PDB file of C-alpha atoms and ligand atoms in Angstrom:
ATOM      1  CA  UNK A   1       5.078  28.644   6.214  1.00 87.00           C
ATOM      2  CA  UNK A   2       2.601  26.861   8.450  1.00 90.00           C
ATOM      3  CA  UNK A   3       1.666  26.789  12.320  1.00 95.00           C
ATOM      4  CA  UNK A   4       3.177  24.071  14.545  1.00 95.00           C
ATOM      5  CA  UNK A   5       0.258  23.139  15.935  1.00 95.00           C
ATOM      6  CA  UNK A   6      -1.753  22.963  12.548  1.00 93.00           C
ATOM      7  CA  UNK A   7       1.400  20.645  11.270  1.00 91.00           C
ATOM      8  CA  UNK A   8       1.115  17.900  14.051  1.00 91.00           C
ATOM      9  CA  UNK A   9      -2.461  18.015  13.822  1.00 88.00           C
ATOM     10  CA  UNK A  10      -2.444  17.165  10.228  1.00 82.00           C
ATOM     11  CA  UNK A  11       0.111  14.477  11.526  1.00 81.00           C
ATOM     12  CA  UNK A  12      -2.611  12.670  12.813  1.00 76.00           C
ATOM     13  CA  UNK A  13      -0.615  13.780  16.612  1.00 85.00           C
ATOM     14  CA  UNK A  14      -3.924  14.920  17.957  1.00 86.00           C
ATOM     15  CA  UNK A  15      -6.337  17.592  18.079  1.00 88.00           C
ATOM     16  CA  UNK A  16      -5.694  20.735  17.249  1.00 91.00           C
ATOM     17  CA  UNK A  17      -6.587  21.516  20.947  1.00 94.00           C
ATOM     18  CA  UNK A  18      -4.747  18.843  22.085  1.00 94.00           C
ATOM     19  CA  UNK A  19      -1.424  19.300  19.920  1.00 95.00           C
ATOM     20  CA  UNK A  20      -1.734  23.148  21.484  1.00 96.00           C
ATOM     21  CA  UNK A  21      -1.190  21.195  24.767  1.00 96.00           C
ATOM     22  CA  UNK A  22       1.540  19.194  23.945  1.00 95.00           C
ATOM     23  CA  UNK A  23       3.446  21.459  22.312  1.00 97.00           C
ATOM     24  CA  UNK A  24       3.519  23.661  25.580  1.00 97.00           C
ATOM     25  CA  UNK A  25       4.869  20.684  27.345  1.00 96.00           C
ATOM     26  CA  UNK A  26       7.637  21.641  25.536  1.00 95.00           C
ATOM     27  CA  UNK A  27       7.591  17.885  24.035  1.00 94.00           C
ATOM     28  CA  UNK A  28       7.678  19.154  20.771  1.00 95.00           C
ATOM     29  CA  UNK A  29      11.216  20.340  18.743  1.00 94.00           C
ATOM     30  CA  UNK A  30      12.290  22.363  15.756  1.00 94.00           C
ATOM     31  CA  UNK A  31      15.740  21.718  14.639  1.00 91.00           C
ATOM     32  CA  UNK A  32      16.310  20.410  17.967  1.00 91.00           C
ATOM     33  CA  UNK A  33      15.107  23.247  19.922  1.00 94.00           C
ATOM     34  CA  UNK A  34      11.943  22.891  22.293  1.00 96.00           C
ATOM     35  CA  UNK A  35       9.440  25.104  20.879  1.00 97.00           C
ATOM     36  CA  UNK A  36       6.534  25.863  23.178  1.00 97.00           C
ATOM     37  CA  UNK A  37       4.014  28.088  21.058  1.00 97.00           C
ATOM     38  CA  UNK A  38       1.604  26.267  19.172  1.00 97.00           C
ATOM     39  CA  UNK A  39       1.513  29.184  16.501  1.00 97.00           C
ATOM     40  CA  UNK A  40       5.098  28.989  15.932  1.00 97.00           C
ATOM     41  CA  UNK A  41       5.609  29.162  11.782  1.00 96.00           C
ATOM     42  CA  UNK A  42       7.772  26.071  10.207  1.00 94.00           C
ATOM     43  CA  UNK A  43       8.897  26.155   6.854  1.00 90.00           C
ATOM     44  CA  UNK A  44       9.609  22.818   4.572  1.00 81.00           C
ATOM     45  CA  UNK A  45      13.429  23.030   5.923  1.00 82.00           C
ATOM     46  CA  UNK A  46      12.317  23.190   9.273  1.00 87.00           C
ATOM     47  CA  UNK A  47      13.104  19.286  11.051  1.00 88.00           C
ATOM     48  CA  UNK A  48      10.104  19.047  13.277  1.00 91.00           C
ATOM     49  CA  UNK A  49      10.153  16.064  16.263  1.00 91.00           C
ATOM     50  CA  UNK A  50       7.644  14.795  18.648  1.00 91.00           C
ATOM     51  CA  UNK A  51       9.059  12.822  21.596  1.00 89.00           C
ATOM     52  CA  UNK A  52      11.959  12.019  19.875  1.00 86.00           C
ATOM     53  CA  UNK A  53      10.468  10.985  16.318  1.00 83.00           C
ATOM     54  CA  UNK A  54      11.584  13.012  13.611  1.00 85.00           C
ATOM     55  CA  UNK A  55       8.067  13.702  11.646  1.00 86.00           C
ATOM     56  CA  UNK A  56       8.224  14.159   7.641  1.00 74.00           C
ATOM     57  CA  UNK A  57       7.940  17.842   6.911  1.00 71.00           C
ATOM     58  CA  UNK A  58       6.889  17.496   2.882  1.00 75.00           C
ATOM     59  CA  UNK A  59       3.976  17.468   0.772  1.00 79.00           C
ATOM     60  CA  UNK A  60       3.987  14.017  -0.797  1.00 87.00           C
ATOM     61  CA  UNK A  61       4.020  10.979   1.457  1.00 88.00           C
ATOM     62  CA  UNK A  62       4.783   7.120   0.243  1.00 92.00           C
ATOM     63  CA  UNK A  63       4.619   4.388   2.470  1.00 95.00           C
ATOM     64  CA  UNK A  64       5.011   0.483   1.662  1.00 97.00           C
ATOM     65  CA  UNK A  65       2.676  -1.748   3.433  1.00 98.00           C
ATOM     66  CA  UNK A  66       2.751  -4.951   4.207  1.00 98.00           C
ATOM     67  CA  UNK A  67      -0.915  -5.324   4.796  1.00 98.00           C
ATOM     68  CA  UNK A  68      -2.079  -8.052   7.194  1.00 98.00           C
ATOM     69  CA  UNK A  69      -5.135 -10.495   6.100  1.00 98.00           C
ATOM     70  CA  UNK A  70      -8.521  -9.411   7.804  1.00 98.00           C
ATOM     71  CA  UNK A  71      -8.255  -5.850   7.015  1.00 98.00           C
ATOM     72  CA  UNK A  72     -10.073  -3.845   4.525  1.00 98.00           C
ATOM     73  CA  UNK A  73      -7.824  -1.439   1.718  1.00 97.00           C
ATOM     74  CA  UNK A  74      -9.780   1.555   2.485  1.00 94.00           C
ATOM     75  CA  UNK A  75      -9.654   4.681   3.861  1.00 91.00           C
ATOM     76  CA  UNK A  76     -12.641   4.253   6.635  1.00 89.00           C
ATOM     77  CA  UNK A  77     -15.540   2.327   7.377  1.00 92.00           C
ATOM     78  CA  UNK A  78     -17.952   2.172  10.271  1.00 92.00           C
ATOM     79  CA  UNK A  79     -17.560  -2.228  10.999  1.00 94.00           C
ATOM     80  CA  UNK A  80     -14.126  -3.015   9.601  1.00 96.00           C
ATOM     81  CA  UNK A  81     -10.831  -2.322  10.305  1.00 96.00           C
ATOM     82  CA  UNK A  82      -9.184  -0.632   7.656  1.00 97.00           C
ATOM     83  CA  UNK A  83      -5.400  -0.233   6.360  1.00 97.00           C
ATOM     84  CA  UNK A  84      -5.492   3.691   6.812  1.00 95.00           C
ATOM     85  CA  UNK A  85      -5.892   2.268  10.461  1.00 93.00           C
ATOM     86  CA  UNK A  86      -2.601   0.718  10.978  1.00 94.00           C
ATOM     87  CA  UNK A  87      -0.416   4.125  10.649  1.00 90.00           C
ATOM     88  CA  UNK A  88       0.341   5.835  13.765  1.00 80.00           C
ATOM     89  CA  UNK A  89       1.923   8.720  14.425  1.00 69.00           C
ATOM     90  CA  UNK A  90       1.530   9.717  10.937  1.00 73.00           C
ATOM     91  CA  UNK A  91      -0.114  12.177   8.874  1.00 71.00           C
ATOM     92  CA  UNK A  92      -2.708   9.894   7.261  1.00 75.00           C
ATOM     93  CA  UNK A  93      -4.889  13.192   6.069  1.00 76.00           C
ATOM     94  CA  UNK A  94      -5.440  12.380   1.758  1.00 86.00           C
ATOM     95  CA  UNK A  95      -3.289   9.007   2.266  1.00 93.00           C
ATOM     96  CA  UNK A  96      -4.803   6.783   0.416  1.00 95.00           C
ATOM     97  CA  UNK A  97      -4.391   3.274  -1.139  1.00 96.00           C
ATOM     98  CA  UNK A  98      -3.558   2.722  -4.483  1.00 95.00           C
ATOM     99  CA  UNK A  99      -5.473  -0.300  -5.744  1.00 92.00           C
ATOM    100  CA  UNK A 100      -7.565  -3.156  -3.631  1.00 94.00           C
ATOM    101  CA  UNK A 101      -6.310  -6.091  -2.151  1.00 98.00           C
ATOM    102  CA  UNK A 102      -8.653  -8.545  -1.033  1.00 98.00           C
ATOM    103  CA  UNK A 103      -9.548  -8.255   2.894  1.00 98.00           C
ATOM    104  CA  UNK A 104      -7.757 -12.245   3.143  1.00 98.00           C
ATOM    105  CA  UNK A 105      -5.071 -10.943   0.749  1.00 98.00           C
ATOM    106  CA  UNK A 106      -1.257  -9.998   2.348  1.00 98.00           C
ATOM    107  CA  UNK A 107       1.514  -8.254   0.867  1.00 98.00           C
ATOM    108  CA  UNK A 108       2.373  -4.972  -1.190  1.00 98.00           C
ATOM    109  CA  UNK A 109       0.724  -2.400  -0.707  1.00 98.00           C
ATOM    110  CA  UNK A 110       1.658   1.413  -1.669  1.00 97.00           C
ATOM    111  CA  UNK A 111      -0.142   3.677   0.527  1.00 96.00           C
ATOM    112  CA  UNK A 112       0.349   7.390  -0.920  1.00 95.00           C
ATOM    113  CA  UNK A 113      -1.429  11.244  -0.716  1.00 92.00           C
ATOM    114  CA  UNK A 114       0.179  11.947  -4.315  1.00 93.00           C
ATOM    115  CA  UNK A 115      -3.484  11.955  -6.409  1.00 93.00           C
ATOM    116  CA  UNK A 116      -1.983  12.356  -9.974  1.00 91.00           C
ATOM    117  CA  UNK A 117       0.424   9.493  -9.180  1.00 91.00           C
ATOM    118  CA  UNK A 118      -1.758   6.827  -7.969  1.00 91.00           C
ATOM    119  CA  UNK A 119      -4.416   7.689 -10.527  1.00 89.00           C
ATOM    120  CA  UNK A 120      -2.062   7.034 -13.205  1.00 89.00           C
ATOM    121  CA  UNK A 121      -0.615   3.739 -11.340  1.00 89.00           C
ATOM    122  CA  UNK A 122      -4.585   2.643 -11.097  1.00 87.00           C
ATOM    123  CA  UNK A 123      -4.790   3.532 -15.257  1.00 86.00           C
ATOM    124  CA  UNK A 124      -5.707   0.175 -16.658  1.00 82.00           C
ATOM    125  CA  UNK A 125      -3.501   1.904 -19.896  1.00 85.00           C
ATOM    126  CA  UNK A 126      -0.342   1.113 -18.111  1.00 86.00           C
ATOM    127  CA  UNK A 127      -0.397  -2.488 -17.571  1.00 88.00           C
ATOM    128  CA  UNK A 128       1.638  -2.810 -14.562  1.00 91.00           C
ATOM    129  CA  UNK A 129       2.948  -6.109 -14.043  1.00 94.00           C
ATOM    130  CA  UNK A 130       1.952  -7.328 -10.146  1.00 96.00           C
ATOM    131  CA  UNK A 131       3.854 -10.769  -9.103  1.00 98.00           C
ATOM    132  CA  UNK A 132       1.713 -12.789  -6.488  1.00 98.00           C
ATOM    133  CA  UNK A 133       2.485 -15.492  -4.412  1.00 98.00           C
ATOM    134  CA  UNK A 134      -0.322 -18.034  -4.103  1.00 98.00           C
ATOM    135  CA  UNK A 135      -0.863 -21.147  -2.414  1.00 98.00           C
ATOM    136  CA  UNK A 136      -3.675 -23.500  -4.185  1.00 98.00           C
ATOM    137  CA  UNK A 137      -5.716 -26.236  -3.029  1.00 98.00           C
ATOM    138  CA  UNK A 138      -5.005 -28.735  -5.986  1.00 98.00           C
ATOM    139  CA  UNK A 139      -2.485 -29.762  -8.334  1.00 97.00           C
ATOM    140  CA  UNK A 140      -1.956 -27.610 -11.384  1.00 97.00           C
ATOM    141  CA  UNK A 141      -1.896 -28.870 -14.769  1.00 97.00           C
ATOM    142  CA  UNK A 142       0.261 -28.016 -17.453  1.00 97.00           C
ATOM    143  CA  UNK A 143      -2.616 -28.003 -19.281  1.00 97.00           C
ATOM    144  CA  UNK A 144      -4.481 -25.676 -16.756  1.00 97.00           C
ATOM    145  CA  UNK A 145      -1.134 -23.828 -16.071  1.00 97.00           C
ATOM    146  CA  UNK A 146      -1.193 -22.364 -19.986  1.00 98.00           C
ATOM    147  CA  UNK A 147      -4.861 -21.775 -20.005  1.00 98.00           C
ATOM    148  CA  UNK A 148      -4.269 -19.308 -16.829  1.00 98.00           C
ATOM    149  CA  UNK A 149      -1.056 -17.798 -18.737  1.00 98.00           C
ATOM    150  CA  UNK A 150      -2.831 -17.655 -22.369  1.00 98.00           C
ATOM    151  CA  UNK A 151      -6.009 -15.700 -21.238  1.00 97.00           C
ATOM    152  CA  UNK A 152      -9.273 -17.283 -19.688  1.00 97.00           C
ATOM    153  CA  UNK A 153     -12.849 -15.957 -19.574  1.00 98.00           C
ATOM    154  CA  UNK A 154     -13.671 -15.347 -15.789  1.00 97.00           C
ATOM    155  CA  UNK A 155     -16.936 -13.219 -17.555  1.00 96.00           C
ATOM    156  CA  UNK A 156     -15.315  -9.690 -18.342  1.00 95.00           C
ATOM    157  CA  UNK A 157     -15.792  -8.474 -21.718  1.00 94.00           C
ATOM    158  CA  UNK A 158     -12.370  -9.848 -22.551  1.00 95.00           C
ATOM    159  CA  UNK A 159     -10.167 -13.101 -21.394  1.00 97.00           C
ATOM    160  CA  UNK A 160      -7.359 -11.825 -19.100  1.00 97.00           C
ATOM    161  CA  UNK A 161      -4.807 -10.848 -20.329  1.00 97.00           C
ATOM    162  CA  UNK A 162      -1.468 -12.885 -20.794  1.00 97.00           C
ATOM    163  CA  UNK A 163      -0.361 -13.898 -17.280  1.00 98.00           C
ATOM    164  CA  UNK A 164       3.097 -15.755 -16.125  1.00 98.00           C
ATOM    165  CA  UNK A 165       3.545 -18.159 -13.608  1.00 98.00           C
ATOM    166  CA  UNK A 166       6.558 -19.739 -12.068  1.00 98.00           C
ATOM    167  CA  UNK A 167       6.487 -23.055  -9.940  1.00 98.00           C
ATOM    168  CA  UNK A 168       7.791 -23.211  -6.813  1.00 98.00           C
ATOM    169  CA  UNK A 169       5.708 -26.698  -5.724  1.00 96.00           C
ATOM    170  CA  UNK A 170       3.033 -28.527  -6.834  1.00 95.00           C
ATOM    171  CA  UNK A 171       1.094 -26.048  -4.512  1.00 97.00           C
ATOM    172  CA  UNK A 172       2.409 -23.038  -4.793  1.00 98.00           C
ATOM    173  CA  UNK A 173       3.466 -20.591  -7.240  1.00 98.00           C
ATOM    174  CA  UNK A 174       4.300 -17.048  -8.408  1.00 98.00           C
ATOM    175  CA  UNK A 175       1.601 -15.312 -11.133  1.00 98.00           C
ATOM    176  CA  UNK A 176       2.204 -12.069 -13.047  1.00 98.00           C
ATOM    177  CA  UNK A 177      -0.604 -10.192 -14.167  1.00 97.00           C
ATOM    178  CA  UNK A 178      -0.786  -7.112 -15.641  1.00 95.00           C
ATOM    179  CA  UNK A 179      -4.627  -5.665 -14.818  1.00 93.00           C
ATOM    180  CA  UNK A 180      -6.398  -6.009 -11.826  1.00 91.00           C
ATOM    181  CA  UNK A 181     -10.045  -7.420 -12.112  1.00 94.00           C
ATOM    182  CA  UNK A 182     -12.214  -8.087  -8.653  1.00 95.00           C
ATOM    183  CA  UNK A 183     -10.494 -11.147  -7.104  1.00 97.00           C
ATOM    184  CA  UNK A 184      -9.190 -11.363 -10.114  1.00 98.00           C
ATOM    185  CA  UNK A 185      -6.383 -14.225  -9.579  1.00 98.00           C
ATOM    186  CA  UNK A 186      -9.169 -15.987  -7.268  1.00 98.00           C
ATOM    187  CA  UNK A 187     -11.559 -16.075 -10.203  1.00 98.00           C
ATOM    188  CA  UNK A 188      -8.422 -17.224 -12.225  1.00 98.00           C
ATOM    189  CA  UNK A 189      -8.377 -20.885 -10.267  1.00 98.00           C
ATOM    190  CA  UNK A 190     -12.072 -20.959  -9.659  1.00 98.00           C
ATOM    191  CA  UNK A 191     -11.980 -21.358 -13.866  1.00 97.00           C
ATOM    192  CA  UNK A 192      -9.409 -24.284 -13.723  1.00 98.00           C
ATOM    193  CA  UNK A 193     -11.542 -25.846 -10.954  1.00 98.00           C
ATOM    194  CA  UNK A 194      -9.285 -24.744  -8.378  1.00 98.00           C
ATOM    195  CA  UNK A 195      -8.751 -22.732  -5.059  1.00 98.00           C
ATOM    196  CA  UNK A 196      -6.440 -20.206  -3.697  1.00 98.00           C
ATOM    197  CA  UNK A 197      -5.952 -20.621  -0.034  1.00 98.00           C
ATOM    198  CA  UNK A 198      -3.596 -18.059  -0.139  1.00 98.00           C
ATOM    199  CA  UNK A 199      -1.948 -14.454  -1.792  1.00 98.00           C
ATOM    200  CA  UNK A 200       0.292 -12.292  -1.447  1.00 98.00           C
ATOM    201  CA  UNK A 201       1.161  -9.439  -3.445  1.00 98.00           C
ATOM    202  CA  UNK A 202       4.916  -9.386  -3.151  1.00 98.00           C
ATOM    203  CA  UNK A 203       5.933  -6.920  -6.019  1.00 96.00           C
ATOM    204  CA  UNK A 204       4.131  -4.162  -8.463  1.00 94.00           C
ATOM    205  CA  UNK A 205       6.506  -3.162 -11.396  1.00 90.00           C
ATOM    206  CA  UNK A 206      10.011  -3.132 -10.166  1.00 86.00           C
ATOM    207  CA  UNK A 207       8.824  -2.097  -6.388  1.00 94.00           C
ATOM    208  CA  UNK A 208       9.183  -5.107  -4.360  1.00 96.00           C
ATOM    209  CA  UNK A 209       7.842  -5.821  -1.194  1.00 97.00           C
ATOM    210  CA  UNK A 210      10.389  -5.827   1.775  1.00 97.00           C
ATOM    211  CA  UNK A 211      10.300  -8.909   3.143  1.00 94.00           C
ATOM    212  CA  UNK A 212      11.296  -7.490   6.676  1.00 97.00           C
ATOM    213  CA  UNK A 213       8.597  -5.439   6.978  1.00 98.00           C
ATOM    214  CA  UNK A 214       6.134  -7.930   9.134  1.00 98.00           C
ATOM    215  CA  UNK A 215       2.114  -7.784   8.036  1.00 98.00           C
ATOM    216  CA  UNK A 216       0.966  -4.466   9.606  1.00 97.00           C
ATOM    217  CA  UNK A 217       4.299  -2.944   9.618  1.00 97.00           C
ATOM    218  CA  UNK A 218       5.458  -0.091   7.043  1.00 96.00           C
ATOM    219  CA  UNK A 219       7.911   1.892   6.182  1.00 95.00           C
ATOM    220  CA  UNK A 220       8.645   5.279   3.765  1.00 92.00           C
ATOM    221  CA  UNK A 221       9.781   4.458   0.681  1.00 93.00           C
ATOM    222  CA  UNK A 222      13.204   5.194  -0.431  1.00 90.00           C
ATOM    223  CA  UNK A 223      13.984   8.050  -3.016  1.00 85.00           C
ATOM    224  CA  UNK A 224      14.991   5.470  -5.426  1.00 88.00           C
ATOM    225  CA  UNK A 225      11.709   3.337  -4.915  1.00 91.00           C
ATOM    226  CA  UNK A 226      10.284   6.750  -4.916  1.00 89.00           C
ATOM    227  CA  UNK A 227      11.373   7.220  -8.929  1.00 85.00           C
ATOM    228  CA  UNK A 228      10.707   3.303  -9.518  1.00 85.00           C
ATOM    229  CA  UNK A 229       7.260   4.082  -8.805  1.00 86.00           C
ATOM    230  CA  UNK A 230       7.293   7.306 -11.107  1.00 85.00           C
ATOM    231  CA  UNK A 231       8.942   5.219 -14.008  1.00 81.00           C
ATOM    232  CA  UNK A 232       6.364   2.897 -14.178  1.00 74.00           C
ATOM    233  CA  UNK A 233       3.847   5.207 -15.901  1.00 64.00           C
TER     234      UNK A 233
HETATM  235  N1  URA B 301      -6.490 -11.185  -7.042  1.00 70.76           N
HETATM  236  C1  URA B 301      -7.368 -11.563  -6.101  1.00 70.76           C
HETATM  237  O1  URA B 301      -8.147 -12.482  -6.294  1.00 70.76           O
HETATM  238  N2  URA B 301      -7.349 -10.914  -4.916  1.00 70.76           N
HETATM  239  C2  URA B 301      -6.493  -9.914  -4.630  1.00 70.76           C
HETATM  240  O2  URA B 301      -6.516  -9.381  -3.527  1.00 70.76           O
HETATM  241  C3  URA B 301      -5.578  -9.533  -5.617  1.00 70.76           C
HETATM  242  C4  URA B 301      -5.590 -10.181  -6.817  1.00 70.76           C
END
């Protein structure tokens, strides 16, 4: 059981002091039933909604972004925008990112508050295959093409590991990798004397990114993305 008022507050609604106030607007329903006292006890069953919007009511939260070039996959930071920054209306409290895209980097993003999960997505054990799209500045060689899929030295202890890539045009291309080194696929090109101009994550395992979700926009996933997630590790 918890307090209305302490639930939309920890839905990033507003203050606690302000929440207190909106709820005795009478703005604020249970099961479809105005409540007006901010101390009001919900359980999980309870179906809580704020102007309208029906607001999760559970204890794990996992959201797919499709995260926008010029913002930063963190939590907070003083200068730059970050991805936490996008939600609204939701509880963001312990959301956090699981794994880095570059700040010029689009695409897939799962943004969760499950610790245990995204730790063990983050393992480097697990080798999670992530598919990128990626526009380059010059031609690729086959010869170039099989050193990036074979394993090159960008100066980690080891070459990367085996990597896949799939045409689409002489300028662009899918590439699977299965770790995740700093600007890892950028480093990648910069070894073949070449230049990504542009990436997008678009899937991480079997989780692919919805391609109607516009950069900034997310959504929940599904129960069955939910387990895809949980079956990768
Ligand atoms: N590789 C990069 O170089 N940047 C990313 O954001 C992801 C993979």
């Amino acid at each position: 059981m918890k307090r209305l008022d302490k639930f939309l507050a920890d839905m990033n609604i507003g203050t606690r002091s302000q929440v207190k106030s909106e709820i005795r607007k009478g703005i604020v329903t249970v099961n479809n039933r105005p409540v007006t006292q901010p101390d009001y006890k919900i359980s999980e069953e309870d179906v809580i909604a704020y102007k309208g919007n029906i607001l999760q009511n559970q204890t794990y939260f996992y959201y797919m972004l499709n995260k926008p070039a010029g913002v930063i996959t963190a939590t907070r930071d003083q200068n730059e925008k970050t991805v936490l920054s996008l939600f609204q209306n939701t509880a963001t409290k312990n959301l956090f990112p699981v794994g880095r895209l570059d700040k010029d980097t689009e695409g897939l993003l799962i943004i969760t508050n499950d610790g245990p999960l995204g730790h063990k997505l983050l393992s480097p054990k697990y080798h999670i295959a992530k598919t990128y799209y990626v526009k380059i500045r010059d031609r690729l060689s086959d010869e170039d093409c099989n050193r990036l899929e074979n394993g090159i030295d960008i100066g980690e202890k080891n070459l990367t590991r085996p990597a896949k890539i799939k045409r689409i045009d002489e300028f662009t291309l899918y590439m699977t990798i299965t770790e995740g080194k700093y600007h890892q696929i950028k480093r990648m090109f910069e070894k073949v004397s070449n230049q990504v101009v542009y990436l997008k994550r678009v899937s991480m395992g079997n989780l692919s990114l919805d391609e109607s979700l516009k950069p900034g926009e997310y959504r929940p996933l599904t129960a069955q993305e939910i387990s895809c997630l949980k079956n990768f590790t």
